[in-house]
Amino acid sequence: MGQEGPIIVDQRLVKATAHPTRVHILNLLYDEPSSPSKLAKRIPDVSLKLVSHHIKVLESLDCVELLRTIEHGGRTEHIYRATKRQFFSAKEWEEVEPKARQPITTNILRLVSEDIGASLAAGKFDERPDNHLSRTPIGVDDEGWREIVSILARALHEVLDVSERSAERVRLSGDHLMKIRVVMMQFLVPRKLDEGGEDEEFLGRS
């Protein structure tokens, strides 16, 4: 649609990202193609039957597709890949019903927590001294809020561009990609949280 046309959010993506197991499957498949049986081994407390069900739902929503089949004797293994990045533009997010936003946000934060926990447990989080971690409590007016929204949107698109260029270089060199996570957040907090002086302290390293 042109800039003057209505912004219609893809409800298939909303439905796909509203369920935590489907979000987990999509994230794993975005990292690399896999089969329901292998996915079930990587998702705690979720049976192969349930994973297969969610794969079918995601396939019907055009979020995953069958990449190939592999024959193992008398058994056929189905390999799927993700076809859509779990991403809403600012305009699309505005079109998501408010009651549908929190489950999606909760699922993203759960994955962030799991990623951090796995990285720390494996001793990977601080393996490279040039990683980035910061917490920045600040005060802004409405214009300042919008400015930060634009800054983070630009940063996200630049990060995605880096990912594409890296994949192309690795394709030519035969090297391996490092698996990393880049997390960006901007959110309001209750005013009472700002009453303590400690909360105003900047914590970070880069």
mmCIF file of C-alpha atoms in Angstrom:
data_model
loop_
_atom_site.group_PDB
_atom_site.id
_atom_site.type_symbol
_atom_site.label_atom_id
_atom_site.label_comp_id
_atom_site.label_asym_id
_atom_site.label_seq_id
_atom_site.Cartn_x
_atom_site.Cartn_y
_atom_site.Cartn_z
ATOM 1 C CA MET A 1 0.000 0.000 0.000
ATOM 2 C CA GLY A 2 1.124 3.575 -0.602
ATOM 3 C CA GLN A 3 1.716 5.969 2.242
ATOM 4 C CA GLU A 4 -1.789 7.299 1.894
ATOM 5 C CA GLY A 5 -3.409 3.858 2.067
ATOM 6 C CA PRO A 6 -4.489 2.057 5.235
ATOM 7 C CA ILE A 7 -1.924 0.066 7.194
ATOM 8 C CA ILE A 8 -3.227 -3.476 7.592
ATOM 9 C CA VAL A 9 -1.308 -5.727 9.982
ATOM 10 C CA ASP A 10 -0.765 -9.327 8.930
ATOM 11 C CA GLN A 11 -3.139 -11.124 11.292
ATOM 12 C CA ARG A 12 -1.420 -14.423 10.460
ATOM 13 C CA LEU A 13 1.741 -13.142 12.118
ATOM 14 C CA VAL A 14 -0.271 -11.888 15.092
ATOM 15 C CA LYS A 15 -1.801 -15.337 15.533
ATOM 16 C CA ALA A 16 1.554 -17.049 15.073
ATOM 17 C CA THR A 17 3.345 -14.921 17.676
ATOM 18 C CA ALA A 18 0.538 -15.011 20.238
ATOM 19 C CA HIS A 19 1.411 -18.571 21.322
ATOM 20 C CA PRO A 20 4.718 -19.166 23.169
ATOM 21 C CA THR A 21 5.395 -22.572 21.594
ATOM 22 C CA ARG A 22 4.894 -21.192 18.086
ATOM 23 C CA VAL A 23 7.211 -18.285 18.873
ATOM 24 C CA HIS A 24 9.834 -20.734 20.125
ATOM 25 C CA ILE A 25 9.492 -22.870 16.993
ATOM 26 C CA LEU A 26 9.782 -19.847 14.715
ATOM 27 C CA ASN A 27 12.915 -18.644 16.489
ATOM 28 C CA LEU A 28 14.565 -22.045 16.225
ATOM 29 C CA LEU A 29 13.620 -22.348 12.554
ATOM 30 C CA TYR A 30 14.883 -18.855 11.838
ATOM 31 C CA ASP A 31 18.281 -19.945 13.186
ATOM 32 C CA GLU A 32 18.300 -23.060 10.988
ATOM 33 C CA PRO A 33 15.870 -25.454 9.256
ATOM 34 C CA SER A 34 14.825 -28.402 11.400
ATOM 35 C CA SER A 35 12.317 -31.204 11.835
ATOM 36 C CA PRO A 36 9.490 -31.523 14.397
ATOM 37 C CA SER A 37 11.338 -34.335 16.186
ATOM 38 C CA LYS A 38 14.513 -32.274 16.576
ATOM 39 C CA LEU A 39 12.529 -29.211 17.630
ATOM 40 C CA ALA A 40 10.704 -31.225 20.298
ATOM 41 C CA LYS A 41 14.063 -32.151 21.841
ATOM 42 C CA ARG A 42 15.012 -28.478 22.103
ATOM 43 C CA ILE A 43 11.742 -27.185 23.562
ATOM 44 C CA PRO A 44 11.257 -28.170 27.229
ATOM 45 C CA ASP A 45 8.018 -29.907 28.260
ATOM 46 C CA VAL A 46 6.517 -29.907 24.753
ATOM 47 C CA SER A 47 5.721 -33.230 23.098
ATOM 48 C CA LEU A 48 6.477 -34.154 19.499
ATOM 49 C CA LYS A 49 2.742 -34.364 18.857
ATOM 50 C CA LEU A 50 2.229 -30.784 20.057
ATOM 51 C CA VAL A 51 5.219 -29.491 18.094
ATOM 52 C CA SER A 52 3.852 -31.166 14.956
ATOM 53 C CA HIS A 53 0.482 -29.528 15.572
ATOM 54 C CA HIS A 54 2.020 -26.067 15.883
ATOM 55 C CA ILE A 55 4.136 -26.654 12.771
ATOM 56 C CA LYS A 56 0.935 -27.342 10.835
ATOM 57 C CA VAL A 57 -0.637 -24.175 12.243
ATOM 58 C CA LEU A 58 2.419 -22.137 11.264
ATOM 59 C CA GLU A 59 2.394 -23.724 7.815
ATOM 60 C CA SER A 60 -1.261 -22.771 7.365
ATOM 61 C CA LEU A 61 -0.336 -19.202 8.380
ATOM 62 C CA ASP A 62 2.462 -19.135 5.762
ATOM 63 C CA CYS A 63 5.071 -18.646 8.485
ATOM 64 C CA VAL A 64 6.951 -21.898 7.775
ATOM 65 C CA GLU A 65 7.310 -24.127 4.760
ATOM 66 C CA LEU A 66 8.486 -27.654 4.045
ATOM 67 C CA LEU A 67 12.049 -27.408 2.780
ATOM 68 C CA ARG A 68 12.803 -31.059 2.047
ATOM 69 C CA THR A 69 12.154 -34.613 3.199
ATOM 70 C CA ILE A 70 14.812 -37.124 4.244
ATOM 71 C CA GLU A 71 14.250 -40.871 4.149
ATOM 72 C CA HIS A 72 15.607 -42.862 7.095
ATOM 73 C CA GLY A 73 14.839 -46.473 6.243
ATOM 74 C CA GLY A 74 11.071 -46.655 6.522
ATOM 75 C CA ARG A 75 10.766 -43.265 8.237
ATOM 76 C CA THR A 76 10.436 -39.875 6.568
ATOM 77 C CA GLU A 77 11.843 -36.781 8.269
ATOM 78 C CA HIS A 78 10.256 -33.459 7.272
ATOM 79 C CA ILE A 79 12.573 -30.442 7.396
ATOM 80 C CA TYR A 80 10.918 -27.037 7.751
ATOM 81 C CA ARG A 81 12.228 -23.508 7.554
ATOM 82 C CA ALA A 82 10.815 -20.151 8.665
ATOM 83 C CA THR A 83 9.511 -17.950 5.871
ATOM 84 C CA LYS A 84 8.734 -14.817 7.879
ATOM 85 C CA ARG A 85 10.798 -12.824 10.326
ATOM 86 C CA GLN A 86 8.838 -12.137 13.502
ATOM 87 C CA PHE A 87 8.784 -8.421 13.029
ATOM 88 C CA PHE A 88 6.121 -5.719 13.191
ATOM 89 C CA SER A 89 6.763 -2.237 11.898
ATOM 90 C CA ALA A 90 5.644 0.633 14.125
ATOM 91 C CA LYS A 91 2.619 1.191 11.875
ATOM 92 C CA GLU A 92 1.691 -2.496 11.950
ATOM 93 C CA TRP A 93 2.040 -2.630 15.724
ATOM 94 C CA GLU A 94 -0.410 0.256 16.053
ATOM 95 C CA GLU A 95 -2.952 -1.866 14.173
ATOM 96 C CA VAL A 96 -2.612 -4.824 16.551
ATOM 97 C CA GLU A 97 -5.496 -4.943 19.024
ATOM 98 C CA PRO A 98 -4.294 -3.811 22.489
ATOM 99 C CA LYS A 99 -5.415 -7.093 24.082
ATOM 100 C CA ALA A 100 -3.271 -9.005 21.553
ATOM 101 C CA ARG A 101 -0.123 -6.998 22.215
ATOM 102 C CA GLN A 102 0.716 -8.229 25.702
ATOM 103 C CA PRO A 103 0.924 -11.962 24.814
ATOM 104 C CA ILE A 104 3.296 -11.112 21.958
ATOM 105 C CA THR A 105 5.399 -8.845 24.182
ATOM 106 C CA THR A 106 5.445 -11.468 26.947
ATOM 107 C CA ASN A 107 6.652 -14.118 24.509
ATOM 108 C CA ILE A 108 9.464 -11.878 23.251
ATOM 109 C CA LEU A 109 10.595 -11.081 26.801
ATOM 110 C CA ARG A 110 10.471 -14.782 27.728
ATOM 111 C CA LEU A 111 12.749 -15.598 24.805
ATOM 112 C CA VAL A 112 15.097 -12.771 25.767
ATOM 113 C CA SER A 113 15.264 -14.159 29.307
ATOM 114 C CA GLU A 114 15.949 -17.684 28.023
ATOM 115 C CA ASP A 115 18.649 -16.425 25.655
ATOM 116 C CA ILE A 116 20.393 -14.516 28.443
ATOM 117 C CA GLY A 117 20.157 -17.457 30.834
ATOM 118 C CA ALA A 118 21.593 -19.880 28.278
ATOM 119 C CA SER A 119 24.401 -17.476 27.383
ATOM 120 C CA LEU A 120 25.372 -16.908 31.023
ATOM 121 C CA ALA A 121 25.169 -20.618 31.860
ATOM 122 C CA ALA A 122 27.477 -21.458 28.958
ATOM 123 C CA GLY A 123 29.922 -18.694 29.881
ATOM 124 C CA LYS A 124 29.348 -16.984 26.535
ATOM 125 C CA PHE A 125 27.843 -13.660 27.654
ATOM 126 C CA ASP A 126 31.180 -12.075 28.599
ATOM 127 C CA GLU A 127 33.366 -14.195 26.333
ATOM 128 C CA ARG A 128 34.005 -11.231 24.069
ATOM 129 C CA PRO A 129 35.079 -8.039 25.838
ATOM 130 C CA ASP A 130 33.533 -5.882 23.112
ATOM 131 C CA ASN A 131 29.943 -6.947 23.800
ATOM 132 C CA HIS A 132 27.422 -4.324 24.867
ATOM 133 C CA LEU A 133 25.206 -4.100 27.952
ATOM 134 C CA SER A 134 23.600 -0.911 29.219
ATOM 135 C CA ARG A 135 20.661 0.315 31.270
ATOM 136 C CA THR A 136 19.784 3.947 30.767
ATOM 137 C CA PRO A 137 17.077 5.553 32.968
ATOM 138 C CA ILE A 138 16.265 8.948 31.457
ATOM 139 C CA GLY A 139 13.415 11.426 31.278
ATOM 140 C CA VAL A 140 12.019 12.624 27.938
ATOM 141 C CA ASP A 141 9.103 14.631 26.643
ATOM 142 C CA ASP A 142 6.808 13.372 23.880
ATOM 143 C CA GLU A 143 9.095 14.624 21.126
ATOM 144 C CA GLY A 144 12.081 12.986 22.815
ATOM 145 C CA TRP A 145 10.186 9.682 23.015
ATOM 146 C CA ARG A 146 9.520 9.799 19.271
ATOM 147 C CA GLU A 147 13.161 10.657 18.576
ATOM 148 C CA ILE A 148 14.304 7.547 20.455
ATOM 149 C CA VAL A 149 11.718 5.446 18.590
ATOM 150 C CA SER A 150 13.297 6.616 15.317
ATOM 151 C CA ILE A 151 16.846 5.993 16.564
ATOM 152 C CA LEU A 152 16.038 2.407 17.583
ATOM 153 C CA ALA A 153 14.168 1.743 14.336
ATOM 154 C CA ARG A 154 17.210 2.857 12.338
ATOM 155 C CA ALA A 155 19.477 0.762 14.543
ATOM 156 C CA LEU A 156 17.301 -2.320 14.025
ATOM 157 C CA HIS A 157 17.373 -1.970 10.239
ATOM 158 C CA GLU A 158 21.157 -1.487 10.328
ATOM 159 C CA VAL A 159 21.499 -4.638 12.465
ATOM 160 C CA LEU A 160 19.407 -6.612 9.960
ATOM 161 C CA ASP A 161 21.548 -5.277 7.111
ATOM 162 C CA VAL A 162 24.677 -6.467 8.956
ATOM 163 C CA SER A 163 23.094 -9.925 9.284
ATOM 164 C CA GLU A 164 22.434 -10.116 5.539
ATOM 165 C CA ARG A 165 25.942 -8.969 4.636
ATOM 166 C CA SER A 166 27.454 -11.449 7.087
ATOM 167 C CA ALA A 167 25.443 -14.310 5.586
ATOM 168 C CA GLU A 168 26.645 -13.371 2.108
ATOM 169 C CA ARG A 169 30.302 -13.214 3.187
ATOM 170 C CA VAL A 170 30.034 -16.597 4.896
ATOM 171 C CA ARG A 171 28.382 -18.076 1.822
ATOM 172 C CA LEU A 172 31.409 -17.049 -0.230
ATOM 173 C CA SER A 173 34.084 -17.873 2.349
ATOM 174 C CA GLY A 174 32.680 -21.110 3.739
ATOM 175 C CA ASP A 175 33.246 -19.802 7.272
ATOM 176 C CA HIS A 176 30.693 -20.120 10.093
ATOM 177 C CA LEU A 177 28.374 -17.476 11.509
ATOM 178 C CA MET A 178 28.508 -16.596 15.205
ATOM 179 C CA LYS A 179 25.086 -16.983 16.797
ATOM 180 C CA ILE A 180 24.322 -13.772 18.693
ATOM 181 C CA ARG A 181 21.345 -11.912 20.099
ATOM 182 C CA VAL A 182 20.781 -8.151 19.857
ATOM 183 C CA VAL A 183 18.121 -6.856 22.247
ATOM 184 C CA MET A 184 16.770 -3.299 22.224
ATOM 185 C CA MET A 185 14.039 -1.969 24.500
ATOM 186 C CA GLN A 186 12.348 1.312 25.195
ATOM 187 C CA PHE A 187 9.468 1.377 27.657
ATOM 188 C CA LEU A 188 7.634 3.474 30.207
ATOM 189 C CA VAL A 189 7.926 2.726 33.925
ATOM 190 C CA PRO A 190 5.607 3.748 36.792
ATOM 191 C CA ARG A 191 6.447 7.160 38.181
ATOM 192 C CA LYS A 192 6.995 5.697 41.665
ATOM 193 C CA LEU A 193 9.883 3.642 40.258
ATOM 194 C CA ASP A 194 11.703 6.884 39.545
ATOM 195 C CA GLU A 195 11.365 8.134 43.125
ATOM 196 C CA GLY A 196 14.392 6.213 44.342
ATOM 197 C CA GLY A 197 17.726 7.826 43.516
ATOM 198 C CA GLU A 198 19.290 4.452 42.772
ATOM 199 C CA ASP A 199 17.044 3.958 39.756
ATOM 200 C CA GLU A 200 18.459 7.079 38.164
ATOM 201 C CA GLU A 201 21.924 5.566 37.950
ATOM 202 C CA PHE A 202 23.215 4.706 34.505
ATOM 203 C CA LEU A 203 24.658 1.202 34.291
ATOM 204 C CA GLY A 204 26.428 0.058 31.198
ATOM 205 C CA ARG A 205 29.528 -0.866 29.285
ATOM 206 C CA SER A 206 30.366 -0.850 25.636
#
